[in-house]
């Protein structure tokens, strides 16, 4: 009987594991590798030159993209980022900083003093760039030789070359604006000091966590005082109205942090407690403080989106790709880049003299033209939005400052449906 019942029971089919679907290819470009940083060149019988613009067309930009200069910039920026991996600012021993690092910090202190001696002009509550910024830059230019001699730069021609990058680090005098291209000028100024053998790779961590952090403080004072407009009018659709590198360097700092996650940028207590130690958190805190509405998802949606990343490694890799694509890879940014003898252009690039000799705008290959804007000829895409010219818009700092004046210092307004 038992055997008959057993024979009537339906046997379950043998379980066999299903083949897993093959992993879908990622649509992200691979993280760009760090090129080796070349040693400082032999400057015996070297001739210094005043830096000029050489990327004057899409063809010039294509030459730059495959040039040693581009690799040099990438190697320097990525080496700086690598030097602060998993390192908070408090890990830097100021007593061990080199004399040149201390001298650079003194130069930035003198820059801040120049800003304080040249207050903004009364513009009747305007939120746009304040013309007092030009007085500040003129005053700083008059001090440039003295400042560079303190750094150990003795040659007058070398001082002229470095001063060009230094003065361009704080914004454009004509347009009274500031963006990632000006931030890049500061990095190139530091690169020139390295090429002069005044800075070594041992200084890199202090350069990021002391010098660059101090530069950010100076720029925040300048932005708050003169209401610099965001270069290119990207505003809310960028990481930040002004800066990019604090997010790259800051992501490297947080790479393997045991408990601070990308989502932690939404926690005010984390920003307050760790903002001074980590550039990423400090910059988010500053962005929050100058916006006119409360909430990253309203005023900085890209930062809000990035906070959903699973790890800081994802964020850092994305920042490296973004630096290559959105800074070095964008003609509207790089057409203002300056090439000298320490950061040289390659043969075949255009020259400002050739463009300046033409009185009228002219068309280049690819539908681009050279136009006059704010006293400077530059490449402009005729068939698309001109990032180079943009729409004249106030920076978030100026808008926030003026709104707080009108509201009597009240806090940020909340979006009604938040």
mmCIF file of C-alpha atoms in Angstrom:
data_model
loop_
_atom_site.group_PDB
_atom_site.id
_atom_site.type_symbol
_atom_site.label_atom_id
_atom_site.label_comp_id
_atom_site.label_asym_id
_atom_site.label_seq_id
_atom_site.Cartn_x
_atom_site.Cartn_y
_atom_site.Cartn_z
ATOM 1 C CA UNK A 1 0.000 0.000 0.000
ATOM 2 C CA UNK A 2 2.723 2.395 0.929
ATOM 3 C CA UNK A 3 4.630 1.683 -2.237
ATOM 4 C CA UNK A 4 1.476 2.322 -4.336
ATOM 5 C CA UNK A 5 0.914 5.743 -2.697
ATOM 6 C CA UNK A 6 4.517 6.676 -3.237
ATOM 7 C CA UNK A 7 4.286 5.895 -6.910
ATOM 8 C CA UNK A 8 1.270 8.240 -7.273
ATOM 9 C CA UNK A 9 3.084 11.254 -5.778
ATOM 10 C CA UNK A 10 4.280 13.756 -8.367
ATOM 11 C CA UNK A 11 8.011 14.129 -8.216
ATOM 12 C CA UNK A 12 9.316 17.681 -7.961
ATOM 13 C CA UNK A 13 11.620 18.610 -10.806
ATOM 14 C CA UNK A 14 15.251 18.886 -9.984
ATOM 15 C CA UNK A 15 16.223 22.421 -9.129
ATOM 16 C CA UNK A 16 18.887 23.802 -11.387
ATOM 17 C CA UNK A 17 20.464 27.217 -10.916
ATOM 18 C CA UNK A 18 19.527 29.743 -13.547
ATOM 19 C CA UNK A 19 22.183 31.503 -15.472
ATOM 20 C CA UNK A 20 22.594 35.006 -14.143
ATOM 21 C CA UNK A 21 22.106 37.810 -16.599
ATOM 22 C CA UNK A 22 25.444 39.174 -17.714
ATOM 23 C CA UNK A 23 26.339 42.474 -16.047
ATOM 24 C CA UNK A 24 25.254 45.467 -18.055
ATOM 25 C CA UNK A 25 28.082 47.596 -19.337
ATOM 26 C CA UNK A 26 28.467 50.862 -17.462
ATOM 27 C CA UNK A 27 27.761 54.026 -19.400
ATOM 28 C CA UNK A 28 30.370 55.853 -17.367
ATOM 29 C CA UNK A 29 33.765 56.578 -18.775
ATOM 30 C CA UNK A 30 36.584 54.947 -16.817
ATOM 31 C CA UNK A 31 38.219 57.036 -14.122
ATOM 32 C CA UNK A 32 41.046 58.920 -15.835
ATOM 33 C CA UNK A 33 44.471 57.679 -14.745
ATOM 34 C CA UNK A 34 46.966 59.984 -13.078
ATOM 35 C CA UNK A 35 49.826 60.752 -15.475
ATOM 36 C CA UNK A 36 53.250 60.805 -13.802
ATOM 37 C CA UNK A 37 54.204 64.279 -12.632
ATOM 38 C CA UNK A 38 57.381 65.334 -14.438
ATOM 39 C CA UNK A 39 60.295 66.652 -12.429
ATOM 40 C CA UNK A 40 60.930 70.415 -12.546
ATOM 41 C CA UNK A 41 62.792 71.365 -15.718
ATOM 42 C CA UNK A 42 66.358 72.599 -15.950
ATOM 43 C CA UNK A 43 65.952 76.389 -16.107
ATOM 44 C CA UNK A 44 69.529 77.203 -17.019
ATOM 45 C CA UNK A 45 69.395 79.879 -19.746
ATOM 46 C CA UNK A 46 65.591 79.772 -19.546
ATOM 47 C CA UNK A 47 63.590 82.648 -21.043
ATOM 48 C CA UNK A 48 60.410 83.542 -19.180
ATOM 49 C CA UNK A 49 57.442 84.951 -21.095
ATOM 50 C CA UNK A 50 54.238 86.729 -20.191
ATOM 51 C CA UNK A 51 51.402 84.151 -20.434
ATOM 52 C CA UNK A 52 48.865 84.635 -23.223
ATOM 53 C CA UNK A 53 45.810 82.846 -24.541
ATOM 54 C CA UNK A 54 46.530 80.276 -27.252
ATOM 55 C CA UNK A 55 43.267 78.271 -27.362
ATOM 56 C CA UNK A 56 41.379 80.436 -29.814
ATOM 57 C CA UNK A 57 39.430 77.811 -31.768
ATOM 58 C CA UNK A 58 38.154 74.254 -31.542
ATOM 59 C CA UNK A 59 41.256 73.154 -33.452
ATOM 60 C CA UNK A 60 43.504 74.780 -30.846
ATOM 61 C CA UNK A 61 41.540 73.043 -28.099
ATOM 62 C CA UNK A 62 41.965 69.694 -29.847
ATOM 63 C CA UNK A 63 45.735 70.279 -29.950
ATOM 64 C CA UNK A 64 45.700 71.048 -26.241
ATOM 65 C CA UNK A 65 43.751 67.861 -25.454
ATOM 66 C CA UNK A 66 46.588 65.724 -26.824
ATOM 67 C CA UNK A 67 49.441 67.910 -25.560
ATOM 68 C CA UNK A 68 52.029 67.434 -22.792
ATOM 69 C CA UNK A 69 50.605 70.569 -21.168
ATOM 70 C CA UNK A 70 47.253 68.883 -20.595
ATOM 71 C CA UNK A 71 49.018 65.861 -19.061
ATOM 72 C CA UNK A 72 51.056 68.209 -16.856
ATOM 73 C CA UNK A 73 47.919 69.895 -15.506
ATOM 74 C CA UNK A 74 46.212 66.555 -14.949
ATOM 75 C CA UNK A 75 49.270 65.100 -13.210
ATOM 76 C CA UNK A 76 49.579 68.075 -10.874
ATOM 77 C CA UNK A 77 45.893 68.242 -9.898
ATOM 78 C CA UNK A 78 45.571 64.481 -9.421
ATOM 79 C CA UNK A 79 48.841 64.364 -7.448
ATOM 80 C CA UNK A 80 47.445 67.011 -5.130
ATOM 81 C CA UNK A 81 44.274 64.945 -4.710
ATOM 82 C CA UNK A 82 46.276 61.763 -4.054
ATOM 83 C CA UNK A 83 48.332 63.537 -1.379
ATOM 84 C CA UNK A 84 45.276 64.095 0.847
ATOM 85 C CA UNK A 85 43.589 60.711 0.560
ATOM 86 C CA UNK A 86 42.041 59.793 3.931
ATOM 87 C CA UNK A 87 43.691 62.839 5.501
ATOM 88 C CA UNK A 88 41.810 65.505 7.492
ATOM 89 C CA UNK A 89 43.166 69.033 7.700
ATOM 90 C CA UNK A 90 43.969 68.495 11.376
ATOM 91 C CA UNK A 91 46.586 65.891 10.342
ATOM 92 C CA UNK A 92 48.835 68.645 8.979
ATOM 93 C CA UNK A 93 51.562 69.709 11.374
ATOM 94 C CA UNK A 94 52.027 73.414 10.697
ATOM 95 C CA UNK A 95 55.377 73.394 12.441
ATOM 96 C CA UNK A 96 56.652 70.996 9.770
ATOM 97 C CA UNK A 97 55.459 73.130 6.836
ATOM 98 C CA UNK A 98 58.203 74.330 4.507
ATOM 99 C CA UNK A 99 59.207 78.010 4.428
ATOM 100 C CA UNK A 100 57.649 78.390 0.971
ATOM 101 C CA UNK A 101 54.277 77.073 2.173
ATOM 102 C CA UNK A 102 54.385 79.582 5.039
ATOM 103 C CA UNK A 103 55.335 82.323 2.589
ATOM 104 C CA UNK A 104 52.379 81.464 0.319
ATOM 105 C CA UNK A 105 50.046 81.687 3.314
ATOM 106 C CA UNK A 106 51.528 85.114 4.050
ATOM 107 C CA UNK A 107 50.872 86.152 0.429
ATOM 108 C CA UNK A 108 47.216 85.132 0.798
ATOM 109 C CA UNK A 109 46.987 87.078 4.065
ATOM 110 C CA UNK A 110 48.352 90.134 2.237
ATOM 111 C CA UNK A 111 45.757 89.554 -0.493
ATOM 112 C CA UNK A 112 43.003 89.616 2.099
ATOM 113 C CA UNK A 113 44.417 92.843 3.542
ATOM 114 C CA UNK A 114 44.338 94.396 0.065
ATOM 115 C CA UNK A 115 40.668 93.445 -0.194
ATOM 116 C CA UNK A 116 39.917 95.066 3.172
ATOM 117 C CA UNK A 117 41.697 98.260 2.143
ATOM 118 C CA UNK A 118 39.533 98.521 -0.974
ATOM 119 C CA UNK A 119 35.879 98.354 0.108
ATOM 120 C CA UNK A 120 33.055 97.843 -2.391
ATOM 121 C CA UNK A 121 31.410 100.859 -3.953
ATOM 122 C CA UNK A 122 27.848 101.839 -3.093
ATOM 123 C CA UNK A 123 25.712 100.457 -5.924
ATOM 124 C CA UNK A 124 22.294 101.104 -4.417
ATOM 125 C CA UNK A 125 21.530 97.521 -3.456
ATOM 126 C CA UNK A 126 22.552 96.012 -6.798
ATOM 127 C CA UNK A 127 23.270 92.295 -6.666
ATOM 128 C CA UNK A 128 25.636 92.380 -9.655
ATOM 129 C CA UNK A 129 29.441 92.638 -9.671
ATOM 130 C CA UNK A 130 30.758 95.596 -7.684
ATOM 131 C CA UNK A 131 33.198 97.890 -9.471
ATOM 132 C CA UNK A 132 35.271 98.187 -6.317
ATOM 133 C CA UNK A 133 36.696 94.798 -7.314
ATOM 134 C CA UNK A 134 38.775 96.554 -9.970
ATOM 135 C CA UNK A 135 40.369 98.799 -7.354
ATOM 136 C CA UNK A 136 41.262 95.704 -5.339
ATOM 137 C CA UNK A 137 42.892 93.957 -8.311
ATOM 138 C CA UNK A 138 44.817 97.108 -9.252
ATOM 139 C CA UNK A 139 46.106 97.452 -5.701
ATOM 140 C CA UNK A 140 47.091 93.770 -5.590
ATOM 141 C CA UNK A 141 48.865 94.129 -8.926
ATOM 142 C CA UNK A 142 50.942 96.943 -7.477
ATOM 143 C CA UNK A 143 52.051 94.627 -4.657
ATOM 144 C CA UNK A 144 52.743 91.591 -6.846
ATOM 145 C CA UNK A 145 56.506 92.074 -7.208
ATOM 146 C CA UNK A 146 56.982 92.443 -3.458
ATOM 147 C CA UNK A 147 54.830 89.374 -2.770
ATOM 148 C CA UNK A 148 56.708 87.170 -5.236
ATOM 149 C CA UNK A 149 60.104 88.234 -3.980
ATOM 150 C CA UNK A 150 59.005 87.013 -0.552
ATOM 151 C CA UNK A 151 58.431 83.602 -2.168
ATOM 152 C CA UNK A 152 62.001 83.514 -3.417
ATOM 153 C CA UNK A 153 61.328 84.501 -7.040
ATOM 154 C CA UNK A 154 64.098 86.966 -7.926
ATOM 155 C CA UNK A 155 63.990 87.219 -11.727
ATOM 156 C CA UNK A 156 61.772 90.103 -12.921
ATOM 157 C CA UNK A 157 60.619 88.182 -16.001
ATOM 158 C CA UNK A 158 59.710 85.183 -13.837
ATOM 159 C CA UNK A 159 57.746 87.471 -11.516
ATOM 160 C CA UNK A 160 55.821 88.856 -14.486
ATOM 161 C CA UNK A 161 54.968 85.350 -15.671
ATOM 162 C CA UNK A 162 53.814 84.175 -12.250
ATOM 163 C CA UNK A 163 51.981 87.430 -11.479
ATOM 164 C CA UNK A 164 49.757 86.957 -14.513
ATOM 165 C CA UNK A 165 48.434 83.660 -13.142
ATOM 166 C CA UNK A 166 48.262 85.006 -9.601
ATOM 167 C CA UNK A 167 46.146 88.059 -10.462
ATOM 168 C CA UNK A 168 43.849 85.973 -12.678
ATOM 169 C CA UNK A 169 43.215 83.655 -9.717
ATOM 170 C CA UNK A 170 40.771 86.077 -8.107
ATOM 171 C CA UNK A 171 38.444 86.823 -11.021
ATOM 172 C CA UNK A 172 38.156 88.799 -14.235
ATOM 173 C CA UNK A 173 38.702 92.529 -13.855
ATOM 174 C CA UNK A 174 36.535 93.517 -16.833
ATOM 175 C CA UNK A 175 33.564 91.208 -16.320
ATOM 176 C CA UNK A 176 33.812 91.145 -12.500
ATOM 177 C CA UNK A 177 33.122 87.420 -12.525
ATOM 178 C CA UNK A 178 34.741 84.258 -11.214
ATOM 179 C CA UNK A 179 34.569 80.564 -12.075
ATOM 180 C CA UNK A 180 36.456 77.279 -12.325
ATOM 181 C CA UNK A 181 38.850 78.784 -14.897
ATOM 182 C CA UNK A 182 40.042 81.360 -12.353
ATOM 183 C CA UNK A 183 40.348 78.641 -9.719
ATOM 184 C CA UNK A 184 42.500 76.740 -12.238
ATOM 185 C CA UNK A 185 44.759 79.798 -12.574
ATOM 186 C CA UNK A 186 45.550 79.540 -8.869
ATOM 187 C CA UNK A 187 46.494 75.887 -9.333
ATOM 188 C CA UNK A 188 48.698 76.816 -12.310
ATOM 189 C CA UNK A 189 50.366 79.499 -10.168
ATOM 190 C CA UNK A 190 51.221 76.774 -7.643
ATOM 191 C CA UNK A 191 52.361 74.523 -10.487
ATOM 192 C CA UNK A 192 54.744 77.258 -11.641
ATOM 193 C CA UNK A 193 56.231 77.418 -8.140
ATOM 194 C CA UNK A 194 56.764 73.667 -8.386
ATOM 195 C CA UNK A 195 58.352 74.054 -11.839
ATOM 196 C CA UNK A 196 60.702 76.626 -10.288
ATOM 197 C CA UNK A 197 61.669 73.970 -7.677
ATOM 198 C CA UNK A 198 60.281 76.129 -4.876
ATOM 199 C CA UNK A 199 57.615 73.558 -3.996
ATOM 200 C CA UNK A 200 58.234 69.823 -3.740
ATOM 201 C CA UNK A 201 55.895 66.853 -3.606
ATOM 202 C CA UNK A 202 56.437 66.727 0.164
ATOM 203 C CA UNK A 203 54.532 70.011 0.325
ATOM 204 C CA UNK A 204 51.480 68.777 -1.589
ATOM 205 C CA UNK A 205 49.290 67.815 1.379
ATOM 206 C CA UNK A 206 49.948 71.182 3.032
ATOM 207 C CA UNK A 207 49.304 72.899 -0.306
ATOM 208 C CA UNK A 208 45.799 71.411 -0.415
ATOM 209 C CA UNK A 209 44.821 71.490 3.246
ATOM 210 C CA UNK A 210 46.468 74.768 4.214
ATOM 211 C CA UNK A 211 47.176 76.860 1.107
ATOM 212 C CA UNK A 212 44.159 75.929 -1.019
ATOM 213 C CA UNK A 213 41.885 76.025 2.018
ATOM 214 C CA UNK A 214 43.168 79.532 2.781
ATOM 215 C CA UNK A 215 42.622 80.537 -0.846
ATOM 216 C CA UNK A 216 38.978 79.454 -0.496
ATOM 217 C CA UNK A 217 38.616 81.673 2.574
ATOM 218 C CA UNK A 218 40.072 84.628 0.662
ATOM 219 C CA UNK A 219 37.764 83.976 -2.293
ATOM 220 C CA UNK A 220 34.715 83.804 -0.034
ATOM 221 C CA UNK A 221 35.633 87.204 1.399
ATOM 222 C CA UNK A 222 36.111 88.602 -2.127
ATOM 223 C CA UNK A 223 32.846 87.080 -3.377
ATOM 224 C CA UNK A 224 30.944 88.375 -0.363
ATOM 225 C CA UNK A 225 32.428 91.852 -0.704
ATOM 226 C CA UNK A 226 32.279 92.426 -4.469
ATOM 227 C CA UNK A 227 29.406 90.109 -5.473
ATOM 228 C CA UNK A 228 31.419 88.442 -8.243
ATOM 229 C CA UNK A 229 29.134 87.013 -10.904
ATOM 230 C CA UNK A 230 29.419 83.311 -11.796
ATOM 231 C CA UNK A 231 31.492 82.954 -14.960
ATOM 232 C CA UNK A 232 29.473 81.275 -17.687
ATOM 233 C CA UNK A 233 26.130 81.716 -15.875
ATOM 234 C CA UNK A 234 25.924 78.048 -14.859
ATOM 235 C CA UNK A 235 24.638 78.805 -11.381
ATOM 236 C CA UNK A 236 22.392 76.116 -9.942
ATOM 237 C CA UNK A 237 23.178 73.622 -12.713
ATOM 238 C CA UNK A 238 26.826 73.359 -11.678
ATOM 239 C CA UNK A 239 28.306 71.874 -8.545
ATOM 240 C CA UNK A 240 28.779 75.378 -7.225
ATOM 241 C CA UNK A 241 28.461 78.899 -8.613
ATOM 242 C CA UNK A 242 32.226 79.324 -8.355
ATOM 243 C CA UNK A 243 34.375 76.397 -7.194
ATOM 244 C CA UNK A 244 35.068 72.861 -8.372
ATOM 245 C CA UNK A 245 38.301 71.594 -6.822
ATOM 246 C CA UNK A 246 37.117 71.560 -3.165
ATOM 247 C CA UNK A 247 34.823 68.716 -4.179
ATOM 248 C CA UNK A 248 37.579 66.728 -5.896
ATOM 249 C CA UNK A 249 40.118 67.227 -3.114
ATOM 250 C CA UNK A 250 37.434 66.788 -0.451
ATOM 251 C CA UNK A 251 36.210 63.493 -1.907
ATOM 252 C CA UNK A 252 39.806 62.207 -1.770
ATOM 253 C CA UNK A 253 39.999 63.190 1.887
ATOM 254 C CA UNK A 254 36.846 61.211 2.687
ATOM 255 C CA UNK A 255 37.666 58.218 0.500
ATOM 256 C CA UNK A 256 37.616 55.563 3.246
ATOM 257 C CA UNK A 257 36.053 57.478 6.125
ATOM 258 C CA UNK A 258 34.551 55.019 8.629
ATOM 259 C CA UNK A 259 31.186 56.764 9.131
ATOM 260 C CA UNK A 260 30.826 59.959 7.056
ATOM 261 C CA UNK A 261 28.961 58.961 3.902
ATOM 262 C CA UNK A 262 28.016 61.009 0.815
ATOM 263 C CA UNK A 263 24.496 61.367 2.243
ATOM 264 C CA UNK A 264 25.958 62.963 5.357
ATOM 265 C CA UNK A 265 26.115 66.322 3.572
ATOM 266 C CA UNK A 266 22.406 66.687 4.407
ATOM 267 C CA UNK A 267 23.126 66.622 8.148
ATOM 268 C CA UNK A 268 23.857 70.135 9.495
ATOM 269 C CA UNK A 269 25.605 68.711 12.562
ATOM 270 C CA UNK A 270 28.086 66.801 10.381
ATOM 271 C CA UNK A 271 28.813 69.910 8.325
ATOM 272 C CA UNK A 272 29.321 71.988 11.461
ATOM 273 C CA UNK A 273 31.501 69.452 13.239
ATOM 274 C CA UNK A 274 33.668 68.307 10.304
ATOM 275 C CA UNK A 275 33.531 71.195 7.830
ATOM 276 C CA UNK A 276 36.856 72.598 8.991
ATOM 277 C CA UNK A 277 38.583 69.242 8.495
ATOM 278 C CA UNK A 278 37.153 68.222 5.118
ATOM 279 C CA UNK A 279 37.021 70.542 2.091
ATOM 280 C CA UNK A 280 33.948 68.859 0.608
ATOM 281 C CA UNK A 281 31.889 69.375 3.759
ATOM 282 C CA UNK A 282 33.202 72.895 4.280
ATOM 283 C CA UNK A 283 32.235 73.913 0.756
ATOM 284 C CA UNK A 284 28.744 72.435 1.097
ATOM 285 C CA UNK A 285 28.323 74.351 4.358
ATOM 286 C CA UNK A 286 29.376 77.577 2.625
ATOM 287 C CA UNK A 287 27.012 76.952 -0.297
ATOM 288 C CA UNK A 288 24.159 76.411 2.164
ATOM 289 C CA UNK A 289 25.011 79.637 3.976
ATOM 290 C CA UNK A 290 24.838 81.904 0.906
ATOM 291 C CA UNK A 291 21.763 80.534 -0.864
ATOM 292 C CA UNK A 292 18.410 82.262 -0.580
ATOM 293 C CA UNK A 293 16.388 79.061 -0.082
ATOM 294 C CA UNK A 294 16.911 76.156 2.273
ATOM 295 C CA UNK A 295 17.709 72.696 0.977
ATOM 296 C CA UNK A 296 20.349 71.287 -1.349
ATOM 297 C CA UNK A 297 17.749 69.764 -3.639
ATOM 298 C CA UNK A 298 16.416 73.228 -4.413
ATOM 299 C CA UNK A 299 19.547 75.307 -4.799
ATOM 300 C CA UNK A 300 22.187 72.691 -5.713
ATOM 301 C CA UNK A 301 20.469 69.697 -7.345
ATOM 302 C CA UNK A 302 23.712 68.274 -8.732
ATOM 303 C CA UNK A 303 25.271 68.100 -5.266
ATOM 304 C CA UNK A 304 22.026 66.580 -4.043
ATOM 305 C CA UNK A 305 22.140 63.907 -6.772
ATOM 306 C CA UNK A 306 25.792 63.082 -6.049
ATOM 307 C CA UNK A 307 24.970 62.528 -2.371
ATOM 308 C CA UNK A 308 23.077 59.372 -3.403
ATOM 309 C CA UNK A 309 26.354 57.696 -4.423
ATOM 310 C CA UNK A 310 27.116 54.538 -2.493
ATOM 311 C CA UNK A 311 30.684 55.464 -1.600
ATOM 312 C CA UNK A 312 33.203 58.280 -1.677
ATOM 313 C CA UNK A 313 35.171 56.229 -4.206
ATOM 314 C CA UNK A 314 32.261 56.691 -6.625
ATOM 315 C CA UNK A 315 32.192 60.416 -5.866
ATOM 316 C CA UNK A 316 35.940 60.852 -6.271
ATOM 317 C CA UNK A 317 36.000 58.941 -9.551
ATOM 318 C CA UNK A 318 33.148 61.086 -10.814
ATOM 319 C CA UNK A 319 34.937 64.266 -9.804
ATOM 320 C CA UNK A 320 38.054 63.218 -11.687
ATOM 321 C CA UNK A 321 35.999 62.485 -14.798
ATOM 322 C CA UNK A 322 34.219 65.807 -14.363
ATOM 323 C CA UNK A 323 37.490 67.740 -14.098
ATOM 324 C CA UNK A 324 38.671 66.207 -17.359
ATOM 325 C CA UNK A 325 35.350 66.704 -19.166
ATOM 326 C CA UNK A 326 33.933 69.912 -17.681
ATOM 327 C CA UNK A 327 37.085 71.935 -17.032
ATOM 328 C CA UNK A 328 39.917 70.794 -19.295
ATOM 329 C CA UNK A 329 37.484 69.453 -21.889
ATOM 330 C CA UNK A 330 35.313 72.558 -22.269
ATOM 331 C CA UNK A 331 36.312 75.175 -24.821
ATOM 332 C CA UNK A 332 34.401 78.011 -23.068
ATOM 333 C CA UNK A 333 36.587 77.420 -19.993
ATOM 334 C CA UNK A 334 39.913 76.618 -21.617
ATOM 335 C CA UNK A 335 39.809 79.388 -24.231
ATOM 336 C CA UNK A 336 40.755 81.741 -21.386
ATOM 337 C CA UNK A 337 43.665 79.548 -20.243
ATOM 338 C CA UNK A 338 47.066 81.235 -20.302
ATOM 339 C CA UNK A 339 50.238 79.622 -21.645
ATOM 340 C CA UNK A 340 53.721 80.834 -20.734
ATOM 341 C CA UNK A 341 57.190 79.325 -20.621
ATOM 342 C CA UNK A 342 56.593 77.124 -17.569
ATOM 343 C CA UNK A 343 53.252 75.804 -18.827
ATOM 344 C CA UNK A 344 53.864 75.999 -22.586
ATOM 345 C CA UNK A 345 51.518 75.706 -25.546
ATOM 346 C CA UNK A 346 52.249 73.320 -28.387
ATOM 347 C CA UNK A 347 53.215 74.253 -31.899
ATOM 348 C CA UNK A 348 50.302 75.034 -34.169
ATOM 349 C CA UNK A 349 48.078 76.798 -31.648
ATOM 350 C CA UNK A 350 46.723 80.225 -32.518
ATOM 351 C CA UNK A 351 48.069 83.471 -31.099
ATOM 352 C CA UNK A 352 46.292 86.491 -29.674
ATOM 353 C CA UNK A 353 48.252 88.721 -32.033
ATOM 354 C CA UNK A 354 46.760 86.998 -35.077
ATOM 355 C CA UNK A 355 43.217 87.366 -33.745
ATOM 356 C CA UNK A 356 43.758 90.929 -32.534
ATOM 357 C CA UNK A 357 44.804 91.969 -36.017
ATOM 358 C CA UNK A 358 41.275 91.277 -37.244
ATOM 359 C CA UNK A 359 38.838 94.140 -36.675
ATOM 360 C CA UNK A 360 35.629 92.218 -37.414
ATOM 361 C CA UNK A 361 34.233 88.958 -36.067
ATOM 362 C CA UNK A 362 34.989 86.043 -38.328
ATOM 363 C CA UNK A 363 33.755 82.496 -38.641
ATOM 364 C CA UNK A 364 35.878 79.434 -37.927
ATOM 365 C CA UNK A 365 35.338 75.841 -38.932
ATOM 366 C CA UNK A 366 32.429 74.153 -37.178
ATOM 367 C CA UNK A 367 30.153 77.205 -37.101
ATOM 368 C CA UNK A 368 32.161 79.021 -34.437
ATOM 369 C CA UNK A 369 33.166 82.631 -34.602
ATOM 370 C CA UNK A 370 35.526 85.004 -32.884
ATOM 371 C CA UNK A 371 33.565 87.816 -31.267
ATOM 372 C CA UNK A 372 34.355 90.825 -29.101
ATOM 373 C CA UNK A 373 32.991 90.681 -25.590
ATOM 374 C CA UNK A 374 34.011 92.917 -22.681
ATOM 375 C CA UNK A 375 37.039 94.140 -24.565
ATOM 376 C CA UNK A 376 38.330 90.628 -25.391
ATOM 377 C CA UNK A 377 38.012 88.573 -28.551
ATOM 378 C CA UNK A 378 37.164 84.936 -28.008
ATOM 379 C CA UNK A 379 35.537 81.910 -29.614
ATOM 380 C CA UNK A 380 31.744 81.837 -29.566
ATOM 381 C CA UNK A 381 29.405 79.141 -30.859
ATOM 382 C CA UNK A 382 26.938 80.909 -33.121
ATOM 383 C CA UNK A 383 24.400 78.070 -33.253
ATOM 384 C CA UNK A 384 24.158 77.316 -29.545
ATOM 385 C CA UNK A 385 24.120 78.811 -26.079
ATOM 386 C CA UNK A 386 27.259 80.823 -25.485
ATOM 387 C CA UNK A 387 28.745 79.701 -22.181
ATOM 388 C CA UNK A 388 31.570 82.146 -22.771
ATOM 389 C CA UNK A 389 29.238 85.158 -22.775
ATOM 390 C CA UNK A 390 26.274 83.807 -20.892
ATOM 391 C CA UNK A 391 23.512 85.930 -19.434
ATOM 392 C CA UNK A 392 24.571 88.516 -16.898
ATOM 393 C CA UNK A 393 23.290 87.044 -13.633
ATOM 394 C CA UNK A 394 24.101 87.836 -10.007
ATOM 395 C CA UNK A 395 26.047 85.317 -7.998
ATOM 396 C CA UNK A 396 24.321 83.522 -5.143
ATOM 397 C CA UNK A 397 26.515 85.395 -2.678
ATOM 398 C CA UNK A 398 25.333 88.804 -3.892
ATOM 399 C CA UNK A 399 21.705 87.706 -4.089
ATOM 400 C CA UNK A 400 21.833 86.178 -0.613
ATOM 401 C CA UNK A 401 23.550 89.160 0.975
ATOM 402 C CA UNK A 402 21.072 91.652 -0.451
ATOM 403 C CA UNK A 403 18.082 89.503 0.493
ATOM 404 C CA UNK A 404 19.308 89.241 4.075
ATOM 405 C CA UNK A 405 19.715 93.015 4.191
ATOM 406 C CA UNK A 406 16.118 93.476 3.073
ATOM 407 C CA UNK A 407 14.811 90.848 5.494
ATOM 408 C CA UNK A 408 16.773 92.238 8.394
ATOM 409 C CA UNK A 409 19.134 89.281 8.783
ATOM 410 C CA UNK A 410 16.457 86.599 8.973
ATOM 411 C CA UNK A 411 17.303 83.016 8.082
ATOM 412 C CA UNK A 412 16.786 81.308 4.746
ATOM 413 C CA UNK A 413 13.261 81.083 3.402
ATOM 414 C CA UNK A 414 11.853 77.613 2.982
ATOM 415 C CA UNK A 415 10.269 76.536 -0.280
ATOM 416 C CA UNK A 416 6.478 76.391 0.428
ATOM 417 C CA UNK A 417 6.058 72.783 -0.734
ATOM 418 C CA UNK A 418 9.236 71.452 0.889
#
